[in-house]
CSV table of C-alpha atoms in Angstrom, one decimal:
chain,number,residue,atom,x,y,z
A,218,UNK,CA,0.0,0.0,0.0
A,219,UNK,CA,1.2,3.3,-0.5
A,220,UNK,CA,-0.4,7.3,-0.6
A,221,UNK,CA,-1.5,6.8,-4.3
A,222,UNK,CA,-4.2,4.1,-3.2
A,223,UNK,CA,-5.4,6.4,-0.3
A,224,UNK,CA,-5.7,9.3,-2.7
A,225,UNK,CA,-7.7,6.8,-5.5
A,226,UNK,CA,-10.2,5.8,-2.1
A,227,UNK,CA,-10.4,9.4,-1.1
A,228,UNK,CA,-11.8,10.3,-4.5
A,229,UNK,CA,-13.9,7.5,-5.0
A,230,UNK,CA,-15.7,7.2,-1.2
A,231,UNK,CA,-16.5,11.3,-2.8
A,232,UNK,CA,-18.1,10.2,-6.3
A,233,UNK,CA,-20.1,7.2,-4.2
A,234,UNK,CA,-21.9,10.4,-2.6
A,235,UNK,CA,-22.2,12.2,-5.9
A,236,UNK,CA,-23.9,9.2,-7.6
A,237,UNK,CA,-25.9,8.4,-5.3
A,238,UNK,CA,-27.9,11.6,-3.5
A,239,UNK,CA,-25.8,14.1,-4.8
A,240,UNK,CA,-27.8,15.2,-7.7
A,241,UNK,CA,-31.0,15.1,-6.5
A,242,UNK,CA,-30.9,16.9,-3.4
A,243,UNK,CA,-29.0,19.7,-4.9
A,244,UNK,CA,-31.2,20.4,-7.4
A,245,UNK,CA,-34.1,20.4,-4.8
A,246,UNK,CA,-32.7,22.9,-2.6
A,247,UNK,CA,-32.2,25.0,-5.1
A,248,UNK,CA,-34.5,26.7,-7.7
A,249,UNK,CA,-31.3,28.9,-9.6
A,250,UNK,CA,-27.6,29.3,-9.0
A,251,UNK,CA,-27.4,25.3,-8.9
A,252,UNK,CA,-23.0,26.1,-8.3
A,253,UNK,CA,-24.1,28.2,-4.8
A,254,UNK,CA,-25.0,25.2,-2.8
A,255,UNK,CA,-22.2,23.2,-4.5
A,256,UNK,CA,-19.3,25.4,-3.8
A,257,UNK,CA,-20.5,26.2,-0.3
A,258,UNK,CA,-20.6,22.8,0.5
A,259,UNK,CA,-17.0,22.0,-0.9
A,260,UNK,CA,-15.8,25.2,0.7
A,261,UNK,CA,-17.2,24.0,4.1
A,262,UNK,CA,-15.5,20.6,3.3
A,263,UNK,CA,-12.1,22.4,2.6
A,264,UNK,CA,-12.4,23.7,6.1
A,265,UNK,CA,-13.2,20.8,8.3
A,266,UNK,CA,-10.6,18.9,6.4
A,267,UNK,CA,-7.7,21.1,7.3
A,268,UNK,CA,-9.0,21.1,10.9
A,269,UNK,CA,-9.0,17.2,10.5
A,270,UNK,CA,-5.8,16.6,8.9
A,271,UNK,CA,-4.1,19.4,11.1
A,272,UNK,CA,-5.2,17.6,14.0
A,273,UNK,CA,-3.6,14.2,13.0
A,274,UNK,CA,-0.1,15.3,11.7
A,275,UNK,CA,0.1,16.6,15.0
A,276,UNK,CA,0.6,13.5,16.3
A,277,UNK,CA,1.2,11.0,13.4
A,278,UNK,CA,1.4,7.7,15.1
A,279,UNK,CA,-1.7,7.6,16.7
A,280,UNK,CA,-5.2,7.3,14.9
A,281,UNK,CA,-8.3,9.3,15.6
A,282,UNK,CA,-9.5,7.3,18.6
A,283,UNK,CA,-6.4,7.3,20.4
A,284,UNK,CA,-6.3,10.8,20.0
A,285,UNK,CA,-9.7,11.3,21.5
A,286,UNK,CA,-8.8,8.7,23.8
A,287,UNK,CA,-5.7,10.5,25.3
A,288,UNK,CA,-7.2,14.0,25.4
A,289,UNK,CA,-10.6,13.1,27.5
A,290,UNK,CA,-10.3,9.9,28.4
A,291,UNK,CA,-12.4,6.4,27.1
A,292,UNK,CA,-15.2,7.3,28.7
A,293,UNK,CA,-15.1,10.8,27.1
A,294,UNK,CA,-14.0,9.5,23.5
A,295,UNK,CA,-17.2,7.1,23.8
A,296,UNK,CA,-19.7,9.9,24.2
A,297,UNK,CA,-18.5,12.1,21.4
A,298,UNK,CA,-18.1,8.5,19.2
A,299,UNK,CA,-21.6,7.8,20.1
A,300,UNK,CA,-23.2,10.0,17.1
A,301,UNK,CA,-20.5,9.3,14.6
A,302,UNK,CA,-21.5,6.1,15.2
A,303,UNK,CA,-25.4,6.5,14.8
A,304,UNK,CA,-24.7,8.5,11.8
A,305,UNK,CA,-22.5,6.2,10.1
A,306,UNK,CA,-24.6,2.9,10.6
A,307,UNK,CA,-27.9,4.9,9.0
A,308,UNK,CA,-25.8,5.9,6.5
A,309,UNK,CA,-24.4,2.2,5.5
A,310,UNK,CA,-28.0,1.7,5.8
A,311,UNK,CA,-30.1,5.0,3.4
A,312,UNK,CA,-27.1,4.0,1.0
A,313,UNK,CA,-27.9,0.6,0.5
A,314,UNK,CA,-31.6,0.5,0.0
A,315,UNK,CA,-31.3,3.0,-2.2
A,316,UNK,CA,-28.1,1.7,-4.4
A,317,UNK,CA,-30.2,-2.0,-4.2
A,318,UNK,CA,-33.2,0.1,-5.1
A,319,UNK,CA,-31.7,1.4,-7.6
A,320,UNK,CA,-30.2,-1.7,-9.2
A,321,UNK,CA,-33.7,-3.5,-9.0
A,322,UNK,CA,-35.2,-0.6,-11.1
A,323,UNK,CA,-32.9,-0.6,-14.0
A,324,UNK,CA,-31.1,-4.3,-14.2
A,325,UNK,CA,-33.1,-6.3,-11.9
A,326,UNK,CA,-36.7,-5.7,-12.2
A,327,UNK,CA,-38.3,-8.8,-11.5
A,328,UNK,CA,-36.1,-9.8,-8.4
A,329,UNK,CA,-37.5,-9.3,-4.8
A,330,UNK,CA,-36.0,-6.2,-2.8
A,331,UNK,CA,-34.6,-8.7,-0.1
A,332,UNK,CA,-32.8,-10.7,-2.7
A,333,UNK,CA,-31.1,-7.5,-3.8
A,334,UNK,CA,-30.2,-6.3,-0.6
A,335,UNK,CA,-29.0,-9.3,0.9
A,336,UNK,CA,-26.5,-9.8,-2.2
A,337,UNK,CA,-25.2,-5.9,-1.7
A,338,UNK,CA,-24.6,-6.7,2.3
A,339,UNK,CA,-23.0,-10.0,1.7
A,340,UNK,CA,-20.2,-8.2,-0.8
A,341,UNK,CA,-19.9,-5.0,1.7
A,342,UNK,CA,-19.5,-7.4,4.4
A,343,UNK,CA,-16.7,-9.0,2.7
A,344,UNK,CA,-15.1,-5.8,1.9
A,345,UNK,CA,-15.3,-5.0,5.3
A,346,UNK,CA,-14.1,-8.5,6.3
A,347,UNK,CA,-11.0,-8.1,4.5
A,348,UNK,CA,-10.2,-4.5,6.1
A,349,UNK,CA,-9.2,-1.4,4.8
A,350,UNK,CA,-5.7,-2.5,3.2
A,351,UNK,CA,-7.3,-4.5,0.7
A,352,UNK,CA,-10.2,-2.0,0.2
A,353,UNK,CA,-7.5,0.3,-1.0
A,354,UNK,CA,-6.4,-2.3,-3.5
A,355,UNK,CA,-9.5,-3.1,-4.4
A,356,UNK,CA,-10.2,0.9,-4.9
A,357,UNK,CA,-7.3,0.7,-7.9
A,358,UNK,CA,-9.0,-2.0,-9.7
A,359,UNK,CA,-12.8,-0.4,-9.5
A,360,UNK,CA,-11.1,3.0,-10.7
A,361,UNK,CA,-9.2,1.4,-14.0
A,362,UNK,CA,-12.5,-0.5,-14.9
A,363,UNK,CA,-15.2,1.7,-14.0
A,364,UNK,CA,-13.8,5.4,-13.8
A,365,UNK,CA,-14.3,5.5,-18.1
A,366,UNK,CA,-17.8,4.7,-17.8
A,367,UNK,CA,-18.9,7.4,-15.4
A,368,UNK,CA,-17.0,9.9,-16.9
A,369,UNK,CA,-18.6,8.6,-20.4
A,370,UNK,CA,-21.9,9.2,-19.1
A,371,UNK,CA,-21.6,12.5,-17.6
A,372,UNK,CA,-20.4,13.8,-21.1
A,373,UNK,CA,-21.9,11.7,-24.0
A,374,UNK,CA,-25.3,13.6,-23.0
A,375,UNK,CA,-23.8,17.2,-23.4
A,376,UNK,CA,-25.6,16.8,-27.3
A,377,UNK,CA,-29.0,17.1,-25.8
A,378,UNK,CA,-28.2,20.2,-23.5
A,379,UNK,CA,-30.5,23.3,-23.4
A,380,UNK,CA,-28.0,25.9,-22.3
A,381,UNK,CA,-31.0,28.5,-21.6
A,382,UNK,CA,-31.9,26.1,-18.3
A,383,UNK,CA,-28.4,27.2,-16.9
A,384,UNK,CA,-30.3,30.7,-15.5
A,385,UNK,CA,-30.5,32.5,-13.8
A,386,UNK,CA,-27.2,31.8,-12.2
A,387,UNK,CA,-27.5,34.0,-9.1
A,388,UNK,CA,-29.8,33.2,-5.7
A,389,UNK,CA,-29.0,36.9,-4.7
A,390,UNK,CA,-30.8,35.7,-1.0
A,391,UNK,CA,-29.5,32.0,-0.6
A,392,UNK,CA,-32.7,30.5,-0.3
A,393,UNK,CA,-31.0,27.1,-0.4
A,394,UNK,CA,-29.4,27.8,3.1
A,395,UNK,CA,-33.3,27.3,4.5
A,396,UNK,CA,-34.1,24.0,2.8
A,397,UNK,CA,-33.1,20.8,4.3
A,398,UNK,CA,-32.1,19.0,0.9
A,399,UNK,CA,-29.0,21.2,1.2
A,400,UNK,CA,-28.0,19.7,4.4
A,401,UNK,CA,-28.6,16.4,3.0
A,402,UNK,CA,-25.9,16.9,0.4
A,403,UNK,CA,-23.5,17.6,3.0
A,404,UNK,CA,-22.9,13.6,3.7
A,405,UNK,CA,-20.5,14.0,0.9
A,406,UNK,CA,-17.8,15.1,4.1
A,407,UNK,CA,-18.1,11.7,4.9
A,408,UNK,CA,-15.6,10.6,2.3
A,409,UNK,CA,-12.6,12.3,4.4
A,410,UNK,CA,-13.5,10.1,7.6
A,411,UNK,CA,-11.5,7.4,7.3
A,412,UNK,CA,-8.6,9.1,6.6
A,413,UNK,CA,-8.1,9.0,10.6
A,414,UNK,CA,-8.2,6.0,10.9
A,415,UNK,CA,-5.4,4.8,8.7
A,416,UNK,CA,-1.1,4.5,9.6
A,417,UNK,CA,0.3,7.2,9.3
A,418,UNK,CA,2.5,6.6,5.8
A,419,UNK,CA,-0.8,6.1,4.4
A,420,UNK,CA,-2.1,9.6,5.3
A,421,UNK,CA,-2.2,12.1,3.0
A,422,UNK,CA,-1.3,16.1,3.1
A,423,UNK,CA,-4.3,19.1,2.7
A,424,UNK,CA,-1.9,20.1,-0.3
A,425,UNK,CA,-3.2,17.1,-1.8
A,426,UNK,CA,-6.6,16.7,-0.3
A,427,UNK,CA,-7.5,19.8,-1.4
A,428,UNK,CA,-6.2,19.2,-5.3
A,429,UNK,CA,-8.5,16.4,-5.0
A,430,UNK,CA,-11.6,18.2,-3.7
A,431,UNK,CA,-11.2,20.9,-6.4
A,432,UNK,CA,-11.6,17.7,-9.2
A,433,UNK,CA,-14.2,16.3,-7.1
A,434,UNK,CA,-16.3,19.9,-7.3
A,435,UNK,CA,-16.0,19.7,-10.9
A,436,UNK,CA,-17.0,16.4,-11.2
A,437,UNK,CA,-20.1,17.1,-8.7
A,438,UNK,CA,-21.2,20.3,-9.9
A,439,UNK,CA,-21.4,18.2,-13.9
A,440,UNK,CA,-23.4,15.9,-11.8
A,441,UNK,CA,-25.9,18.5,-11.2
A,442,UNK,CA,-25.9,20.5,-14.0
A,443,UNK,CA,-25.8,17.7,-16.5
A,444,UNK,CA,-29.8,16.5,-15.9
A,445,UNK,CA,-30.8,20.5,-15.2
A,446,UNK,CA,-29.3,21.4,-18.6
A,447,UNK,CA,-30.9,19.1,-20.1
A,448,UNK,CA,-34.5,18.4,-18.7
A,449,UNK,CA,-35.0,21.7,-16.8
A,450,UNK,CA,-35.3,22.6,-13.1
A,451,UNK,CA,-38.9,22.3,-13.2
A,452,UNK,CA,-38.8,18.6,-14.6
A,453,UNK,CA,-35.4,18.0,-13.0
A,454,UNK,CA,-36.6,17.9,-9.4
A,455,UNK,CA,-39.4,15.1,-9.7
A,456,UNK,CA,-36.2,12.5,-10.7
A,457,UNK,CA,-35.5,10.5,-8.1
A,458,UNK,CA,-32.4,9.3,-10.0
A,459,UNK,CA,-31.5,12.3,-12.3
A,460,UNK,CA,-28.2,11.1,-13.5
A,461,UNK,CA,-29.9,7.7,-14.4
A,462,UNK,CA,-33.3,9.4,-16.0
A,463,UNK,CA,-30.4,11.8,-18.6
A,464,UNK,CA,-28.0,9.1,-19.5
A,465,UNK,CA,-31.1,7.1,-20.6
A,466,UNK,CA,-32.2,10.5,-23.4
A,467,UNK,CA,-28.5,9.1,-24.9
A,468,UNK,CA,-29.3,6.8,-28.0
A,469,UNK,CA,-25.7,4.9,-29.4
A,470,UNK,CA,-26.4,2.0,-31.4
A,471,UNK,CA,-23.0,2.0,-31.9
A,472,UNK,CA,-22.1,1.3,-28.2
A,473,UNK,CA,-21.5,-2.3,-27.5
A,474,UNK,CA,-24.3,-2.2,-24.8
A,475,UNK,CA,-26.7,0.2,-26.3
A,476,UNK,CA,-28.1,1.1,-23.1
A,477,UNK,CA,-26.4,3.3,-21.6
A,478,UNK,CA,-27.8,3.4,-17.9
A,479,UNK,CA,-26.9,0.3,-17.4
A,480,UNK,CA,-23.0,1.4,-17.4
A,481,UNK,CA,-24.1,4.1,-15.0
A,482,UNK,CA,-26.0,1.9,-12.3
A,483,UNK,CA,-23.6,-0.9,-12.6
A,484,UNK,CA,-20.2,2.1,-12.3
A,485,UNK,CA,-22.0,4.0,-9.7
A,486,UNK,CA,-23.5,0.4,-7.7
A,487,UNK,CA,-19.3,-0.2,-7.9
A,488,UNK,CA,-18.7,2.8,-5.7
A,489,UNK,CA,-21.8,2.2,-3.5
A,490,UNK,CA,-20.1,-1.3,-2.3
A,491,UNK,CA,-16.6,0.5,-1.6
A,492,UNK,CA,-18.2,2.8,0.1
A,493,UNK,CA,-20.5,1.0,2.2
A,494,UNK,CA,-17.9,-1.8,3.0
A,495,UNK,CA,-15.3,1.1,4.0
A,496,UNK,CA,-18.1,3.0,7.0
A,497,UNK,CA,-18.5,-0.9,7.6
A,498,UNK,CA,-15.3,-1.3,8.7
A,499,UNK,CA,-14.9,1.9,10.2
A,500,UNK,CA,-18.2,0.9,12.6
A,501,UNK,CA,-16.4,-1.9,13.2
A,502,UNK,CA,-13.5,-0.7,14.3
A,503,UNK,CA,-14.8,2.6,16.8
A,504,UNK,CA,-17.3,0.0,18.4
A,505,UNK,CA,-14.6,-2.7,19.0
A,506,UNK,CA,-12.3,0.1,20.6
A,507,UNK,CA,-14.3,2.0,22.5
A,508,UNK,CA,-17.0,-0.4,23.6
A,509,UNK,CA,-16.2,-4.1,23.2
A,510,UNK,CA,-12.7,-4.1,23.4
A,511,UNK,CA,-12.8,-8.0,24.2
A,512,UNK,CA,-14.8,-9.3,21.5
A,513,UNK,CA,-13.7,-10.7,18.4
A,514,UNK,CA,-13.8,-7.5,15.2
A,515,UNK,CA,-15.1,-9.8,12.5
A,516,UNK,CA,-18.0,-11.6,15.3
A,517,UNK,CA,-18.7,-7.6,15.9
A,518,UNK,CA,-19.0,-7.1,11.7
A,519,UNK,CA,-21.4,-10.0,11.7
A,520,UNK,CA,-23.8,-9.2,13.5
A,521,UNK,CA,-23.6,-5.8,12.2
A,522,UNK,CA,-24.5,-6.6,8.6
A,523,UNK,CA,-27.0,-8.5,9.9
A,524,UNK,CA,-28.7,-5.4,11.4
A,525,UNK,CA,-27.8,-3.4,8.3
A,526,UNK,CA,-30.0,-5.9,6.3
A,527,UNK,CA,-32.8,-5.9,8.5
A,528,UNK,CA,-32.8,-2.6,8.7
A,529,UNK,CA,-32.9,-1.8,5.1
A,530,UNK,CA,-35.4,-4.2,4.6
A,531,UNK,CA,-37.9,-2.3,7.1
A,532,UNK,CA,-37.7,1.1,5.4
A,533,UNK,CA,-41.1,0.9,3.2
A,534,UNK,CA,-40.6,3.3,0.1
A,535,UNK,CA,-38.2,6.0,-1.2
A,536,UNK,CA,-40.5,8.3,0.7
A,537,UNK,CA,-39.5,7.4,4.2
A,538,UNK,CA,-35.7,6.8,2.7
A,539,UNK,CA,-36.2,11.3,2.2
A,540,UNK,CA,-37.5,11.6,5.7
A,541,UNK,CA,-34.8,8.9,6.8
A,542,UNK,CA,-32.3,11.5,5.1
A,543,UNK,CA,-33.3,14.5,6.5
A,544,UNK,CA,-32.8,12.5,10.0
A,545,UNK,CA,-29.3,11.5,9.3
A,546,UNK,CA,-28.9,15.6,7.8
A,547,UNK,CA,-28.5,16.9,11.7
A,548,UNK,CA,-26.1,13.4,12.6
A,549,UNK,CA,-23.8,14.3,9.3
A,550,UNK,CA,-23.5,18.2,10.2
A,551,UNK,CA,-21.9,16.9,13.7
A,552,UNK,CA,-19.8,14.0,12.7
A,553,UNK,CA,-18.3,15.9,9.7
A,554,UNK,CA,-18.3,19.0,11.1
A,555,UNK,CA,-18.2,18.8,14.8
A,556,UNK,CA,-16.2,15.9,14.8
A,557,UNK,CA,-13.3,17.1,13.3
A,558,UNK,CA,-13.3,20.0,15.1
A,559,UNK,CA,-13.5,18.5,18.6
A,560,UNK,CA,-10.4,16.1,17.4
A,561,UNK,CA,-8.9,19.3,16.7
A,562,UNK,CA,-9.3,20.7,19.9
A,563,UNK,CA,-8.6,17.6,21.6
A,564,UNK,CA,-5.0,17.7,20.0
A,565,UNK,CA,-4.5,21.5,20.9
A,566,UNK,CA,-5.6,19.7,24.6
A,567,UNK,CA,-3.2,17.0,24.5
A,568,UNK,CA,-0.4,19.5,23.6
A,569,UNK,CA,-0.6,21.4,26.1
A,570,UNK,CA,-0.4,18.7,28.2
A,571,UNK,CA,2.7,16.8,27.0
A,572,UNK,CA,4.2,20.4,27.4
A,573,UNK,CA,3.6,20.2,30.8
């Protein structure tokens, strides 16, 4: 393993948030000046993630628990722990109804939801199994097969693009701020988590992450614009898969598969599994070091995954997986947010301390 396969993971745990709710939630909070919402919420992540990164190369041996651990004790480290946690087990959870959701609609229609779901938790849990060193590996090989194929379909469409539906470009009182769907779209932080957790010759520098985020906006604010330009905000915001609903207006007969949404659900399904099987793991690990330090990590991931899948079984329809979101909205503000900045205090803490 080395810092190019963390980078490749960083960027694609990112891109399993834009194709997934990305798209849709920034075009619903939003009714012009689609790029406000985006930038502000790459800005915010530019932010958090210096805090974050700061915090760690402060002391580079230790990961993110032990640095919680140190400054305010287990007990303390446990209660702060305790949302990231909540947050990140709904999270594996939203994410994979709606990726097995989404697979069922487009490649799997006659198959039963729990059939779905139960293959998408048996490969994240796996993924998990295996732990994050062959994750990483496994992150090279999904980004040489599978990174042509979304970038084909975010600009084979461009043909079909109605440029007037890009204005007006200005929300001169940032009505987005108010709506919830903008908050939602912030659980695209969560792709800088696990940086945390990893040794430290794995870890990579702001100089770096931030390079990456700026290709990452790009690549997000094309997810957005790409169904607006060419359906229009007004039809835009019914889609509850806009990226799917405007790779299917292309028509290639000369494309081996001439469908083109299926190289989009099955790319963007690719990214859902890393990304699942990587907060897996990280659930795994916070739980087994702050609160059952004496059982076994991979009894602890079983039982987990067998909660994920019962879980995502009992959410009815997409419409409770939208209130489901706007739940998890608050939990993502804190662990992406707050979190990094209480580790960042907590090192400023620990400092001062070892000075003493």
């Amino acid at each position: 393993m080395n810092k190019f396969q963390t980078i490749i993971l960083f960027f694609l745990l990112h891109l399993a948030s834009i194709f997934a709710i990305f798209p849709e939630r920034m075009i619903a909070s939003a009714s012009k000046g689609h790029w406000m919402p985006v930038a502000i919420i790459f800005l915010a992540e530019l932010l958090v993630l210096w805090l974050y990164l700061k915090a760690m190369s402060k002391f580079p041996e230790k990961t993110v628990m032990e640095l919680c651990s140190d400054a305010i004790g287990k007990w303390g480290a446990g209660l702060i722990v305790l949302p990231l946690l909540v947050f990140l087990f709904l999270e594996v959870v939203l994410l994979t109804y709606y990726l097995s959701s989404e697979i069922r609609t487009v490649l799997l229609p006659e198959t039963p939801a729990y059939a779905t779901s139960a293959i998408f938790v048996a490969i994240c849990f796996y993924g998990a199994w295996t732990g994050l060193a062959a994750m990483i590996r496994a992150s090279m090989g999904w980004f040489i097969l599978f990174m042509p194929f979304i970038l084909f379909s975010l600009l084979i469409s461009i043909g079909n693009f109605n440029f007037h539906y890009i204005f007006p470009v200005w929300d001169s009182q940032f009505s987005f701020l108010l709506r919830p769907d903008f908050y939602v779209g912030t659980i695209i932080f969560a792709g800088f988590l696990f940086l945390g957790m990893t040794p430290s010759h794995l870890r990579i520098r702001f100089g770096t992450a931030a390079a990456l985020v700026g290709v990452i906006f790009l690549i997000a604010l094309t997810s957005v614009y790409v169904p607006l330009l060419i359906f229009g905000q007004e039809t835009a915001i019914h889609f509850q898969y806009p990226m799917l609903m405007a790779s299917d207006t292309v028509d290639l007969e000369w494309v081996v598969f001439d469908w083109l949404p299926s190289f989009y659900v099955v790319s963007s399904s690719g990214l859902g599994l890393i990304k699942v099987a990587v907060l897996l793991w990280m659930f795994t690990s916070m739980l087994k070091q702050l609160y059952l330090p004496k059982a076994k990590s991979r009894w602890i991931l079983a039982v987990v995954c067998l909660f994920l899948y019962a879980a995502s079984q009992w959410i009815p329809n997409i419409m409770a997986l939208d209130k489901f979101l706007y739940i998890n909205a608050c939990l993502c503000l804190y662990s992406t947010v707050g979190f990094p900045i209480i580790v960042y205090l907590s090192t400023l803490w620990r400092r001062k301390e070892v000075r003493a």
